[in-house]
Amino acid sequence: MTPTALIRWVAAQCLCYPDERLLREQLPLMREALAELPGPSGAPEGTRSPGSPESAGDAAAGLPAFLDHLAATPELDLAAHYVATFDSRNRRCLYLTWWTTGDTRNRGAALVAVKDFYRRYGMAGDFGGELPDFLPVMLEFAALAGDTAGTELLDGHRAGLELLRLSVEQSGSPYAAVLRAVCGTLPGPSPRTREEAKALARSGPPQELVGIDLAPAPIPASALWQKVTS
């Protein structure tokens, strides 16, 4: 995996419900993945080259401390905090189409569009029983399908992703470090206010994505995904 893909894979695991599998099996693998990344460069946000090893080191800077938090906190406390943090009633929803459609009839079409995007890159799955717009599902796709496809998917939902980050940061949750890492893998600086984040939905993705070759990348095996041929 590329450095960007490693960050997205680690973030996908971090944003799943903190059960015994995550804490006993995935946590050591996440530490190994982060050990492959370079350290932070210290470059100011907005001056880093997206996808470069140095940029990845900056984006991942807060993840080791979050993994330490997972390791040091009792499982029941982690579970209670996760449920309290990611609640749509508190405007901290992990289902990204919710941010643009809410619980309306338009959300069905938005979910179909996400599934169609996955199939465009030759992938399908049952998503572990989750909806296709569940952020950990989207991040695992982004890690497995290649940086270009992953960036196109996440940047298409950038407004919701950044609004989620801002809301979790405001709550003071350790999960803010994970969301900052995800946003740090995308082109350009993150918005600093809710108004700036909402403006992303009106302006569309950054211009540097336009015209990029979006040919499908080879897909490794995964528990959530399978390659499709039609």
Short mmCIF file of C-alpha atoms in Angstrom, two decimals:
data_model
loop_
_atom_site.label_atom_id
_atom_site.label_comp_id
_atom_site.label_asym_id
_atom_site.label_seq_id
_atom_site.Cartn_x
_atom_site.Cartn_y
_atom_site.Cartn_z
CA MET A 1 0.00 0.00 0.00
CA THR A 2 1.04 3.60 -0.52
CA PRO A 3 1.48 5.86 2.53
CA THR A 4 -1.90 7.48 1.81
CA ALA A 5 -3.58 4.06 1.55
CA LEU A 6 -2.01 2.97 4.85
CA ILE A 7 -3.44 6.02 6.63
CA ARG A 8 -6.88 5.39 5.17
CA TRP A 9 -6.76 1.72 6.14
CA VAL A 10 -5.72 2.51 9.72
CA ALA A 11 -8.43 5.18 9.96
CA ALA A 12 -11.03 2.72 8.70
CA GLN A 13 -10.20 0.36 11.56
CA CYS A 14 -10.08 3.15 14.14
CA LEU A 15 -13.57 4.35 13.20
CA CYS A 16 -15.16 0.93 13.60
CA TYR A 17 -16.93 -0.02 16.81
CA PRO A 18 -14.22 -0.84 19.39
CA ASP A 19 -14.87 -4.54 19.97
CA GLU A 20 -12.51 -7.31 21.03
CA ARG A 21 -11.42 -8.02 17.45
CA LEU A 22 -10.35 -4.43 16.93
CA LEU A 23 -8.47 -4.24 20.20
CA ARG A 24 -6.83 -7.68 20.14
CA GLU A 25 -6.28 -8.39 16.44
CA GLN A 26 -6.33 -5.13 14.50
CA LEU A 27 -4.52 -2.86 16.94
CA PRO A 28 -1.12 -4.58 16.49
CA LEU A 29 -1.58 -4.49 12.70
CA MET A 30 -2.38 -0.79 12.84
CA ARG A 31 0.80 -0.10 14.80
CA GLU A 32 2.82 -2.03 12.21
CA ALA A 33 1.23 -0.02 9.40
CA LEU A 34 2.02 3.32 11.04
CA ALA A 35 5.61 2.21 11.64
CA GLU A 36 6.08 2.16 7.85
CA LEU A 37 5.25 5.87 7.52
CA PRO A 38 7.80 8.69 7.73
CA GLY A 39 7.67 11.15 10.60
CA PRO A 40 5.96 14.54 10.32
CA SER A 41 7.73 17.04 8.08
CA GLY A 42 6.54 20.08 9.96
CA ALA A 43 5.47 21.80 6.72
CA PRO A 44 2.51 24.20 7.07
CA GLU A 45 -0.89 22.88 6.00
CA GLY A 46 -1.62 23.77 2.39
CA THR A 47 2.04 23.63 1.34
CA ARG A 48 2.34 19.84 1.36
CA SER A 49 2.23 17.74 -1.79
CA PRO A 50 -0.84 15.41 -1.59
CA GLY A 51 0.13 11.74 -1.64
CA SER A 52 3.83 12.29 -0.92
CA PRO A 53 5.49 10.33 1.91
CA GLU A 54 6.18 13.58 3.75
CA SER A 55 2.53 14.63 3.46
CA ALA A 56 1.43 11.23 4.76
CA GLY A 57 3.70 11.59 7.76
CA ASP A 58 2.06 14.92 8.58
CA ALA A 59 -1.46 13.54 8.11
CA ALA A 60 -0.78 10.56 10.39
CA ALA A 61 0.88 12.56 13.17
CA GLY A 62 -2.00 12.12 15.62
CA LEU A 63 -2.72 8.44 14.97
CA PRO A 64 -0.09 6.83 17.27
CA ALA A 65 -1.52 8.68 20.28
CA PHE A 66 -5.01 7.53 19.33
CA LEU A 67 -3.84 3.92 19.19
CA ASP A 68 -2.30 4.41 22.64
CA HIS A 69 -5.70 5.66 23.80
CA LEU A 70 -7.38 2.50 22.46
CA ALA A 71 -4.83 0.31 24.22
CA ALA A 72 -5.07 2.12 27.58
CA THR A 73 -8.85 2.57 27.87
CA PRO A 74 -11.19 -0.19 29.15
CA GLU A 75 -13.26 -1.73 26.38
CA LEU A 76 -16.61 -0.79 27.96
CA ASP A 77 -15.52 2.84 28.25
CA LEU A 78 -14.38 2.86 24.62
CA ALA A 79 -17.70 1.44 23.49
CA ALA A 80 -19.74 3.97 25.48
CA HIS A 81 -17.68 6.85 24.13
CA TYR A 82 -17.97 5.62 20.54
CA VAL A 83 -21.77 5.40 20.75
CA ALA A 84 -22.01 8.83 22.37
CA THR A 85 -19.66 10.43 19.85
CA PHE A 86 -21.03 9.15 16.55
CA ASP A 87 -24.69 10.01 16.92
CA SER A 88 -26.62 11.83 14.19
CA ARG A 89 -28.67 13.60 16.87
CA ASN A 90 -25.45 15.34 17.89
CA ARG A 91 -24.54 16.00 14.23
CA ARG A 92 -21.66 13.56 14.36
CA CYS A 93 -22.81 10.94 11.87
CA LEU A 94 -20.45 8.44 10.21
CA TYR A 95 -22.80 7.94 7.23
CA LEU A 96 -21.55 10.57 4.82
CA THR A 97 -24.59 10.88 2.55
CA TRP A 98 -26.59 11.87 5.65
CA TRP A 99 -24.76 15.18 5.66
CA THR A 100 -26.08 16.19 2.25
CA THR A 101 -29.46 14.43 2.08
CA GLY A 102 -30.48 13.82 5.70
CA ASP A 103 -33.07 11.11 6.28
CA THR A 104 -35.03 11.95 3.12
CA ARG A 105 -36.01 10.00 0.02
CA ASN A 106 -32.99 11.53 -1.73
CA ARG A 107 -30.68 9.48 0.45
CA GLY A 108 -31.65 6.28 -1.35
CA ALA A 109 -30.37 7.65 -4.64
CA ALA A 110 -27.20 8.87 -2.94
CA LEU A 111 -26.54 5.39 -1.55
CA VAL A 112 -27.07 3.83 -4.97
CA ALA A 113 -24.55 6.31 -6.41
CA VAL A 114 -21.95 5.21 -3.85
CA LYS A 115 -22.51 1.53 -4.69
CA ASP A 116 -22.27 2.32 -8.39
CA PHE A 117 -18.96 4.06 -7.75
CA TYR A 118 -17.62 0.91 -6.06
CA ARG A 119 -18.73 -1.23 -8.99
CA ARG A 120 -17.09 1.20 -11.40
CA TYR A 121 -13.80 0.11 -9.86
CA GLY A 122 -14.73 -3.57 -9.95
CA MET A 123 -15.68 -3.96 -6.29
CA ALA A 124 -18.74 -5.08 -4.39
CA GLY A 125 -19.48 -6.44 -0.94
CA ASP A 126 -21.99 -6.72 1.87
CA PHE A 127 -20.04 -4.04 3.77
CA GLY A 128 -20.15 -6.07 6.99
CA GLY A 129 -23.87 -5.37 7.25
CA GLU A 130 -23.32 -1.61 7.01
CA LEU A 131 -24.55 0.89 4.44
CA PRO A 132 -22.15 1.73 1.60
CA ASP A 133 -21.68 5.32 2.85
CA PHE A 134 -20.44 4.24 6.30
CA LEU A 135 -17.13 6.06 6.59
CA PRO A 136 -15.05 3.00 7.61
CA VAL A 137 -16.40 1.16 4.54
CA MET A 138 -15.52 4.10 2.29
CA LEU A 139 -12.05 4.34 3.81
CA GLU A 140 -11.34 0.65 3.33
CA PHE A 141 -12.37 0.99 -0.31
CA ALA A 142 -10.12 4.06 -0.60
CA ALA A 143 -7.21 2.05 0.80
CA LEU A 144 -7.73 -0.98 -1.43
CA ALA A 145 -8.78 0.60 -4.73
CA GLY A 146 -5.82 2.96 -5.06
CA ASP A 147 -5.13 6.56 -4.14
CA THR A 148 -6.79 8.10 -7.20
CA ALA A 149 -10.08 6.26 -6.78
CA GLY A 150 -10.02 6.75 -3.03
CA THR A 151 -9.42 10.47 -3.31
CA GLU A 152 -12.20 10.86 -5.87
CA LEU A 153 -14.65 9.05 -3.57
CA LEU A 154 -13.72 10.91 -0.38
CA ASP A 155 -13.42 14.29 -2.05
CA GLY A 156 -16.89 13.82 -3.49
CA HIS A 157 -18.11 13.72 0.13
CA ARG A 158 -15.62 16.27 1.43
CA ALA A 159 -18.22 18.66 2.85
CA GLY A 160 -19.77 15.98 5.07
CA LEU A 161 -16.37 14.63 6.07
CA GLU A 162 -15.10 18.06 7.10
CA LEU A 163 -18.33 18.91 8.95
CA LEU A 164 -17.98 15.64 10.85
CA ARG A 165 -14.37 16.47 11.70
CA LEU A 166 -15.28 19.94 12.95
CA SER A 167 -18.11 18.59 15.09
CA VAL A 168 -15.95 15.86 16.64
CA GLU A 169 -13.16 18.35 17.29
CA GLN A 170 -15.64 20.61 19.06
CA SER A 171 -16.75 17.68 21.24
CA GLY A 172 -13.18 17.13 22.45
CA SER A 173 -13.17 13.47 21.46
CA PRO A 174 -9.90 11.64 20.74
CA TYR A 175 -11.54 10.53 17.47
CA ALA A 176 -10.80 14.01 16.11
CA ALA A 177 -7.21 12.89 15.49
CA VAL A 178 -8.45 10.09 13.22
CA LEU A 179 -10.66 12.41 11.20
CA ARG A 180 -7.86 14.96 10.87
CA ALA A 181 -5.69 12.18 9.47
CA VAL A 182 -8.32 11.28 6.87
CA CYS A 183 -8.83 14.89 5.82
CA GLY A 184 -5.06 15.31 5.66
CA THR A 185 -4.89 12.78 2.81
CA LEU A 186 -7.06 15.00 0.59
CA PRO A 187 -5.91 17.89 -1.62
CA GLY A 188 -5.79 21.39 -0.18
CA PRO A 189 -6.18 22.67 3.38
CA SER A 190 -9.14 21.67 5.53
CA PRO A 191 -11.80 24.31 6.21
CA ARG A 192 -11.61 25.96 9.62
CA THR A 193 -15.30 26.69 10.10
CA ARG A 194 -18.65 25.07 9.37
CA GLU A 195 -19.39 27.81 6.85
CA GLU A 196 -16.20 27.03 4.91
CA ALA A 197 -17.03 23.31 5.00
CA LYS A 198 -20.54 23.90 3.69
CA ALA A 199 -19.08 25.98 0.86
CA LEU A 200 -17.27 22.86 -0.35
CA ALA A 201 -20.60 21.29 -1.25
CA ARG A 202 -21.39 24.25 -3.48
CA SER A 203 -17.97 24.57 -5.14
CA GLY A 204 -17.26 20.90 -5.86
CA PRO A 205 -13.90 19.08 -5.68
CA PRO A 206 -10.57 20.86 -6.19
CA GLN A 207 -9.64 21.52 -9.81
CA GLU A 208 -6.51 19.37 -9.59
CA LEU A 209 -8.75 16.28 -9.64
CA VAL A 210 -10.27 17.21 -13.00
CA GLY A 211 -8.76 15.29 -15.89
CA ILE A 212 -6.89 12.72 -13.77
CA ASP A 213 -6.86 9.22 -15.25
CA LEU A 214 -9.30 7.21 -13.13
CA ALA A 215 -8.51 3.74 -14.46
CA PRO A 216 -9.27 0.97 -11.94
CA ALA A 217 -6.38 -0.28 -9.82
CA PRO A 218 -5.69 -3.91 -8.85
CA ILE A 219 -7.80 -4.89 -5.81
CA PRO A 220 -6.26 -6.98 -2.99
CA ALA A 221 -8.37 -9.50 -1.09
CA SER A 222 -10.47 -8.16 1.80
CA ALA A 223 -13.06 -9.46 4.23
CA LEU A 224 -15.52 -6.72 3.19
CA TRP A 225 -14.91 -6.65 -0.54
CA GLN A 226 -14.88 -8.92 -3.54
CA LYS A 227 -13.92 -8.18 -7.11
CA VAL A 228 -16.74 -8.17 -9.63
CA THR A 229 -16.59 -8.53 -13.38
CA SER A 230 -19.88 -6.97 -14.45
#
